[in-house]
PDB file of C-alpha atoms in Angstrom:
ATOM      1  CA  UNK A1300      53.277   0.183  66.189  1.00  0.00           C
ATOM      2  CA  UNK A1301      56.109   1.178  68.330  1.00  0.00           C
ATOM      3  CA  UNK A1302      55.620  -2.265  70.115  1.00  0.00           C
ATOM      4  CA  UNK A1303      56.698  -4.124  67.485  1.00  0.00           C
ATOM      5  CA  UNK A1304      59.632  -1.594  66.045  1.00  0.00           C
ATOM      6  CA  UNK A1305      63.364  -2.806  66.039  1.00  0.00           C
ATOM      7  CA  UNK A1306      65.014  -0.371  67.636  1.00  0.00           C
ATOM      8  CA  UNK A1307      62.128   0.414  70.154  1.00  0.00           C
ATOM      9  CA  UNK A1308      60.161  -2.686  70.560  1.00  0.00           C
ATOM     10  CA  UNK A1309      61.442  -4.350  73.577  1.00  0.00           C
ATOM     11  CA  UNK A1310      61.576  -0.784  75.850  1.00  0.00           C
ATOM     12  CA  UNK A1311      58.177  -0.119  74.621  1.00  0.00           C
ATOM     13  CA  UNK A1312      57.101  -4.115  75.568  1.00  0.00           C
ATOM     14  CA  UNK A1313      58.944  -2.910  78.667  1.00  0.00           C
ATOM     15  CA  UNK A1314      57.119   0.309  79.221  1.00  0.00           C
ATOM     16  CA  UNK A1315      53.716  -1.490  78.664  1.00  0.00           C
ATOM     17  CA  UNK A1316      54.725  -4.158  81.398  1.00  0.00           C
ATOM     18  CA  UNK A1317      55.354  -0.815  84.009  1.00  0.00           C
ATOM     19  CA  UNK A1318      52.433   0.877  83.054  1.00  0.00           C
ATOM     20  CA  UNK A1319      50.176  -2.383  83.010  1.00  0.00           C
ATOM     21  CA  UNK A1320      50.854  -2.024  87.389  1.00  0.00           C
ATOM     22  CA  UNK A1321      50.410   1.554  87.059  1.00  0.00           C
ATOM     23  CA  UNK A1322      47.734   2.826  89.790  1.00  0.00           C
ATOM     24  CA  UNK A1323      46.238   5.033  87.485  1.00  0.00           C
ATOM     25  CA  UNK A1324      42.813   4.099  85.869  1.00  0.00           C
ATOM     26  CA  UNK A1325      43.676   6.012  82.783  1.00  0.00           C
ATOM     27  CA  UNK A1326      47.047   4.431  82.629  1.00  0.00           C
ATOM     28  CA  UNK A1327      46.017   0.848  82.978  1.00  0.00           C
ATOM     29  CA  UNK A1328      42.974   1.132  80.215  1.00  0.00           C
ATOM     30  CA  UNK A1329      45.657   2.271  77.434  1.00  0.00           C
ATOM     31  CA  UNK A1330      47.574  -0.461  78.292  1.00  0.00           C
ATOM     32  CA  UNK A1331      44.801  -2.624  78.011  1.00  0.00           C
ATOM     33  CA  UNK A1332      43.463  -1.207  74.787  1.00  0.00           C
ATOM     34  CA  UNK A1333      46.512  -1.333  73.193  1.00  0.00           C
ATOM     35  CA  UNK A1334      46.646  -5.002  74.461  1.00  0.00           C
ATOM     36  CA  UNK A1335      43.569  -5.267  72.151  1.00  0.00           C
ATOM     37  CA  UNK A1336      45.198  -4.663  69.160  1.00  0.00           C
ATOM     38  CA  UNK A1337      48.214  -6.092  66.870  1.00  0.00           C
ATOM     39  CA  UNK A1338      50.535  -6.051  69.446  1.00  0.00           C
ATOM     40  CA  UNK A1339      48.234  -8.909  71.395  1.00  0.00           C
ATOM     41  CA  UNK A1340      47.999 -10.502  67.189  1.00  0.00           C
ATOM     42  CA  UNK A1341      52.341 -10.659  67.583  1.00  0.00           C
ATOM     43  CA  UNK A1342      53.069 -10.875  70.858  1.00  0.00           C
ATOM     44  CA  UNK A1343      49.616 -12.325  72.873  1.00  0.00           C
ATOM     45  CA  UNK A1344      51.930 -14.096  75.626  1.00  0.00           C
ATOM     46  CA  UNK A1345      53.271 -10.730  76.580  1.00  0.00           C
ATOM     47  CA  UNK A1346      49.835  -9.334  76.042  1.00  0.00           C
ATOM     48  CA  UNK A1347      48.167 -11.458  78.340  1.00  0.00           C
ATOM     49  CA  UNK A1348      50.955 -10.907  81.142  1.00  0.00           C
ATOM     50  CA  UNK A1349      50.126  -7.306  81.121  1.00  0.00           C
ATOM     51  CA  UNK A1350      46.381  -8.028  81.282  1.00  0.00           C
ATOM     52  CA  UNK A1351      46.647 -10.131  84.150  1.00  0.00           C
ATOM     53  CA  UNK A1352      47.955  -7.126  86.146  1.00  0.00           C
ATOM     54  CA  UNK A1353      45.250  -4.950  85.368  1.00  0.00           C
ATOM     55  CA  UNK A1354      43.313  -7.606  85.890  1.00  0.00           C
ATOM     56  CA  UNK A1355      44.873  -7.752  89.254  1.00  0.00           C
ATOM     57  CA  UNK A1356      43.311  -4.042  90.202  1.00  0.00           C
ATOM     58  CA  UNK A1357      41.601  -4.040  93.744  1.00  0.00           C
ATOM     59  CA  UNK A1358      38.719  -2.616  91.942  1.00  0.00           C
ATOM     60  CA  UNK A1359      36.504  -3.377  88.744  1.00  0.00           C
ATOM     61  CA  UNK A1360      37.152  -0.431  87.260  1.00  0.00           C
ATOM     62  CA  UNK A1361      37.488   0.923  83.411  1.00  0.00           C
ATOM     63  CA  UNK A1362      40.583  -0.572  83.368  1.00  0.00           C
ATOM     64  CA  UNK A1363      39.933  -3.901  84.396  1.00  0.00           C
ATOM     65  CA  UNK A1364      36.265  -4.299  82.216  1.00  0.00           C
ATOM     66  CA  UNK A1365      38.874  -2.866  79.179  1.00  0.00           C
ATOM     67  CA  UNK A1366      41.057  -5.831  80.100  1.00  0.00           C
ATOM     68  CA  UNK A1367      38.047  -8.252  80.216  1.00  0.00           C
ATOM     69  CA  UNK A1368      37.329  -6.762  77.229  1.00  0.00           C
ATOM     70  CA  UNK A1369      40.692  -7.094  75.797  1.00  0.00           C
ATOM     71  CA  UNK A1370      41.213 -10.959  77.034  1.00  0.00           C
ATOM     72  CA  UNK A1371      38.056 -11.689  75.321  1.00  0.00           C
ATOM     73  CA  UNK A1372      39.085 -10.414  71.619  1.00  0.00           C
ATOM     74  CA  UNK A1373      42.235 -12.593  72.014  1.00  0.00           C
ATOM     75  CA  UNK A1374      40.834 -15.630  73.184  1.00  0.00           C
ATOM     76  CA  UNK A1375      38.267 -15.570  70.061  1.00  0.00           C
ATOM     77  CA  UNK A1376      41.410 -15.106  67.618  1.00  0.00           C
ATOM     78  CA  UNK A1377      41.737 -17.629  65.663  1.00  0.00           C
ATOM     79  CA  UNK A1378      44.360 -20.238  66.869  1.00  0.00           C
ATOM     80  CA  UNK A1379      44.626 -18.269  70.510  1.00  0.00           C
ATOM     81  CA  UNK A1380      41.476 -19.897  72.762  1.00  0.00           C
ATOM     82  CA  UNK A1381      43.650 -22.529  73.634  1.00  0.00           C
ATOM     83  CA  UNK A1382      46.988 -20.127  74.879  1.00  0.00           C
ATOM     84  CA  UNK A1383      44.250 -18.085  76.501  1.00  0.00           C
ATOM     85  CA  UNK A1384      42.243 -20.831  77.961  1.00  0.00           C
ATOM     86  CA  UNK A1385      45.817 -22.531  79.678  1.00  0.00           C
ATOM     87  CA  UNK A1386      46.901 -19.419  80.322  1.00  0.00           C
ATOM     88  CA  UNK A1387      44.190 -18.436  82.521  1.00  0.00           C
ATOM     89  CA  UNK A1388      43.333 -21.822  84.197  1.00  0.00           C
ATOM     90  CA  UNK A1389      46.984 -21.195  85.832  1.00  0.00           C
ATOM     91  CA  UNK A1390      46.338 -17.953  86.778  1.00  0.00           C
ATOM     92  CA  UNK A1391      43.032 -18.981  88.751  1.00  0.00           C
ATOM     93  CA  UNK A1392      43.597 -22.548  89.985  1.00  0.00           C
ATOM     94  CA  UNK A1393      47.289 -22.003  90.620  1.00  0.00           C
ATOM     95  CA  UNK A1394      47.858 -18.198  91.595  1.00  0.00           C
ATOM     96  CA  UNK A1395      44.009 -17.838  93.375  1.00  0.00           C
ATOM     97  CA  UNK A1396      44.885 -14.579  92.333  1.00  0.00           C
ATOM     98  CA  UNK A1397      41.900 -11.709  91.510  1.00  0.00           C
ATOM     99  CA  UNK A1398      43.200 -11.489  88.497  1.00  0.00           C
ATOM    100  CA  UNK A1399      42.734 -15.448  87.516  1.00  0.00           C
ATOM    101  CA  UNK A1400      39.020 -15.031  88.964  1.00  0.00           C
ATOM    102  CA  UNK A1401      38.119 -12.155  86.970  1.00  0.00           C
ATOM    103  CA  UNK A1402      39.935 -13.459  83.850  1.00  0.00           C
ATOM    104  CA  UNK A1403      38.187 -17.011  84.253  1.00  0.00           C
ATOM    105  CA  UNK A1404      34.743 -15.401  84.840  1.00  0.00           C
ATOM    106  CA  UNK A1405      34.860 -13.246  82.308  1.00  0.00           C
ATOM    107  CA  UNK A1406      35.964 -15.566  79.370  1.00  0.00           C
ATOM    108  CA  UNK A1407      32.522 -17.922  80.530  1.00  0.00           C
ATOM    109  CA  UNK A1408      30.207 -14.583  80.926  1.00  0.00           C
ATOM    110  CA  UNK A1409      27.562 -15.558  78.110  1.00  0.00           C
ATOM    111  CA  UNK A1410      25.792 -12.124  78.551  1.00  0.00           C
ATOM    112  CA  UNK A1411      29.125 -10.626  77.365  1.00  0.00           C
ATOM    113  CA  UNK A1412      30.271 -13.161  74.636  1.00  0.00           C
ATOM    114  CA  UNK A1413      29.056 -16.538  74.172  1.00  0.00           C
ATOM    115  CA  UNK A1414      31.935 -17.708  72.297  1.00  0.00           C
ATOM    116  CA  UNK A1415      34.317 -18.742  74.529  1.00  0.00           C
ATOM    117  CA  UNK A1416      31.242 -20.671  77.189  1.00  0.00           C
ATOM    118  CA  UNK A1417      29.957 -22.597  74.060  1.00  0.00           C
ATOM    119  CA  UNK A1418      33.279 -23.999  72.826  1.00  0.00           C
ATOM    120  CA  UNK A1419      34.235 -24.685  76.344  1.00  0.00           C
ATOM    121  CA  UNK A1420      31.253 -26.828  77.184  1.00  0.00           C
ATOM    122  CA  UNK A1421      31.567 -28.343  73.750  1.00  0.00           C
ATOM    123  CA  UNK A1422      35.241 -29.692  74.620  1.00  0.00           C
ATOM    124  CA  UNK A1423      34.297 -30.887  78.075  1.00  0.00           C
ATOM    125  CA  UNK A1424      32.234 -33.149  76.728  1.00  0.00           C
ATOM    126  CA  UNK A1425      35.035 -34.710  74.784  1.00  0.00           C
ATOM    127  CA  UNK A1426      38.214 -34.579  77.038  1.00  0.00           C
ATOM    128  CA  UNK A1427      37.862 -35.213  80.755  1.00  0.00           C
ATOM    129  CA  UNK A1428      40.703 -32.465  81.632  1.00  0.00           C
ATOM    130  CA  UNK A1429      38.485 -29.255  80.245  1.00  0.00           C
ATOM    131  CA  UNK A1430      35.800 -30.693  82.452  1.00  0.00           C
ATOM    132  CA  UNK A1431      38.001 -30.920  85.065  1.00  0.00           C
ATOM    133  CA  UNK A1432      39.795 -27.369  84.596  1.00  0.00           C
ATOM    134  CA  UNK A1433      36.072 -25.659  84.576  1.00  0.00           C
ATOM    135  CA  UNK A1434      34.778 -27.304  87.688  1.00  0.00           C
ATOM    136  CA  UNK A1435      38.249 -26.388  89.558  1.00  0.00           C
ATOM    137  CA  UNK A1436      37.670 -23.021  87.797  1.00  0.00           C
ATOM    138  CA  UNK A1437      34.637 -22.517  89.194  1.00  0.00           C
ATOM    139  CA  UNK A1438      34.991 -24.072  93.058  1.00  0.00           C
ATOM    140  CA  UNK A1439      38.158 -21.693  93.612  1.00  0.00           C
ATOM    141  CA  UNK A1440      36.286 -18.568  91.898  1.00  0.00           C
ATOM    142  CA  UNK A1441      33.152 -19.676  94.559  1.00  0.00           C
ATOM    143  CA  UNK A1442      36.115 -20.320  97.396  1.00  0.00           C
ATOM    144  CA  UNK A1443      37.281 -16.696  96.853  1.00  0.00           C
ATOM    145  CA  UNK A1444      36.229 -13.685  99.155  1.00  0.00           C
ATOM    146  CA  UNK A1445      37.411 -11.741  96.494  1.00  0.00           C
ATOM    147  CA  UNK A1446      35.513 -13.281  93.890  1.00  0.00           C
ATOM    148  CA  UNK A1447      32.837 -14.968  95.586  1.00  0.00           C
ATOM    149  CA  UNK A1448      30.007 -12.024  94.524  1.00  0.00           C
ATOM    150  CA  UNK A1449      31.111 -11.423  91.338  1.00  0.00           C
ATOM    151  CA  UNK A1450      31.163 -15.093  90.461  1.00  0.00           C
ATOM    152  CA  UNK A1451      27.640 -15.640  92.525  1.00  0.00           C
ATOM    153  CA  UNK A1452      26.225 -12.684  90.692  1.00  0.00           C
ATOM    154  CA  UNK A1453      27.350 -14.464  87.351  1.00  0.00           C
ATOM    155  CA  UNK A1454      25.440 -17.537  88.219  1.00  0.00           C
ATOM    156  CA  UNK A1455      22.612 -16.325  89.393  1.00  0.00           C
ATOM    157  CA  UNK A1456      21.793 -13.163  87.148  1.00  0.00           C
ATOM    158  CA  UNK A1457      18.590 -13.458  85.602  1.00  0.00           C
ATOM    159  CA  UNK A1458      19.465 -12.479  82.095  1.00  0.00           C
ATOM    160  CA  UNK A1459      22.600 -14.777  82.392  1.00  0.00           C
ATOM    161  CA  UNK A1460      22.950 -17.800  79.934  1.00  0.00           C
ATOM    162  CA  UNK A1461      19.797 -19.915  79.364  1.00  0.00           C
ATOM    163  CA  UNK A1462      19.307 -23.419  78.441  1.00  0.00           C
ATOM    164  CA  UNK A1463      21.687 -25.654  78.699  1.00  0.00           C
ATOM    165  CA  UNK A1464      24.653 -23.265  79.460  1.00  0.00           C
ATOM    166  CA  UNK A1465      22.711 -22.118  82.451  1.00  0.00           C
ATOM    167  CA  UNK A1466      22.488 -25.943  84.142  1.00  0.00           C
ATOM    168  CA  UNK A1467      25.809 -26.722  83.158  1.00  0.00           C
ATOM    169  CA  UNK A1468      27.014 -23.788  85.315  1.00  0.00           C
ATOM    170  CA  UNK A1469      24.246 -24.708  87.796  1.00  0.00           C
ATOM    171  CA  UNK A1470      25.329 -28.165  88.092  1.00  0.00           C
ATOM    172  CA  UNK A1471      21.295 -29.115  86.861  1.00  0.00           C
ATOM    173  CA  UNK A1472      20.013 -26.434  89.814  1.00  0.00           C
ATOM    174  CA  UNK A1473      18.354 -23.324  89.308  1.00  0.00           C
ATOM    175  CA  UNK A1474      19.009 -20.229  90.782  1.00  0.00           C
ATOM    176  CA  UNK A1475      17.482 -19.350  93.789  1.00  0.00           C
ATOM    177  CA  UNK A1476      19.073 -15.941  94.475  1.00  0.00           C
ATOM    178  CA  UNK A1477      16.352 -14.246  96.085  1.00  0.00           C
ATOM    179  CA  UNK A1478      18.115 -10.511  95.562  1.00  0.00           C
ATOM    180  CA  UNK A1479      18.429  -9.624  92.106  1.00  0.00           C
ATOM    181  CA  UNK A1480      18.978  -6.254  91.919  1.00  0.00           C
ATOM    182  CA  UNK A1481      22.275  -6.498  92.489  1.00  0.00           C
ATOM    183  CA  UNK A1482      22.890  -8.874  89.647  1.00  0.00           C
ATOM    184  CA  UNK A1483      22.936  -5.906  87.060  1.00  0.00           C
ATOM    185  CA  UNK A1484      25.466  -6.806  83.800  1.00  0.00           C
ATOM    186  CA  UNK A1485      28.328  -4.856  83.634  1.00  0.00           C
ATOM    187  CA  UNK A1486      28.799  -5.091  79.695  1.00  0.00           C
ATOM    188  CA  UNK A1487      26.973  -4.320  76.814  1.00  0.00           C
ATOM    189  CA  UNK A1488      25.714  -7.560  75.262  1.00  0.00           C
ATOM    190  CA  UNK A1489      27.851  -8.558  71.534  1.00  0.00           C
ATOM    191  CA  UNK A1490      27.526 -11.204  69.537  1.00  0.00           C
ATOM    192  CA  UNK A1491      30.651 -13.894  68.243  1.00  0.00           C
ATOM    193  CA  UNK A1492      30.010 -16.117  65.058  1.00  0.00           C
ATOM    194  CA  UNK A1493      30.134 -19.946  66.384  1.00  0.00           C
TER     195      UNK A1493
END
């Protein structure tokens, strides 16, 4: 991969980082899918950076579910939940950024991918500061104008998580939402080994 060549590397990392803020859908989702692959395996910090400003698109478009998409693979790497999981806690406590919203939301989206959700809840029950990073996680994603439907629409879709992931994102309630229609998924459903 030219990403990762001596001579080229670093104006290819640097051409990646340009085209990652490129307005162009097509653009953006080659970025992203290339942020998929080994060059997220050597260089995920830089991967994730260029993610986050896809991420950052006004609108959900192929780019951005590729980026979802792409933030998703590297957080279930072996070794790379926690980068990804401190990494994106920043980007939506700290920044309140669209980006940090749709990057939060879409690494707990159990429709999508389970993985990331279970182990999650798992470690919240065993350090107080995960607890306290998904709560904050989820009050500034709720806060958000931006975010505020996508996140609502996550909570309260009907074929969202079930069981004990669903009242731990509830807080114990149960959705109410009295218009589902618009709480359609927006990925195909995959599976992750636990």
């Amino acid at each position: 991969m030219a990403a990762e060549a001596d001579t080229l590397g670093a104006q290819v990392r640097a051409l990646l980082l340009d085209s990652a803020r490129d307005a162009s859908e097509a653009v953006a989702t080659v970025v992203a899918l290339v942020c998929q692959g080994e060059f997220a395996e050597h260089y995920p910090r830089q991967a994730l950076v260029r993610l986050r400003h896809i991420l950052d698109r006004p609108e959900p478009d192929e780019a951005v579910r590729t980026a979802q998409e792409a933030l998703r693979d590297i957080a279930a790497n072996e070794g790379q939940l926690p980068r990804v999981w401190s990494t994106v806690i920043k980007w939506a406590t700290q920044k309140k950024r669209l980006a940090g919203h749709r990057a939060f939301l879409s690494l707990l989206d159990p429709p999508v991918d389970p993985y990331v959700l279970q182990v999650m809840l798992a470690a919240a029950e065993q350090k107080k500061d995960i607890k306290e990073a998904l709560v904050e996680g989820w009050s500034v994603a709720l806060r958000s104008p931006s975010a505020q439907c996508v996140s609502r629409n996550r909570i309260h879709r009907p074929d969202h998580c079930h069981g004990p992931h669903r009242a731990a994102l509830l807080g114990g309630r149960r959705s109410t939402s009295p218009d589902r229609a618009d709480c359609r998924p927006t990925h195909p459903s995959s599976s992750r080994p636990s």
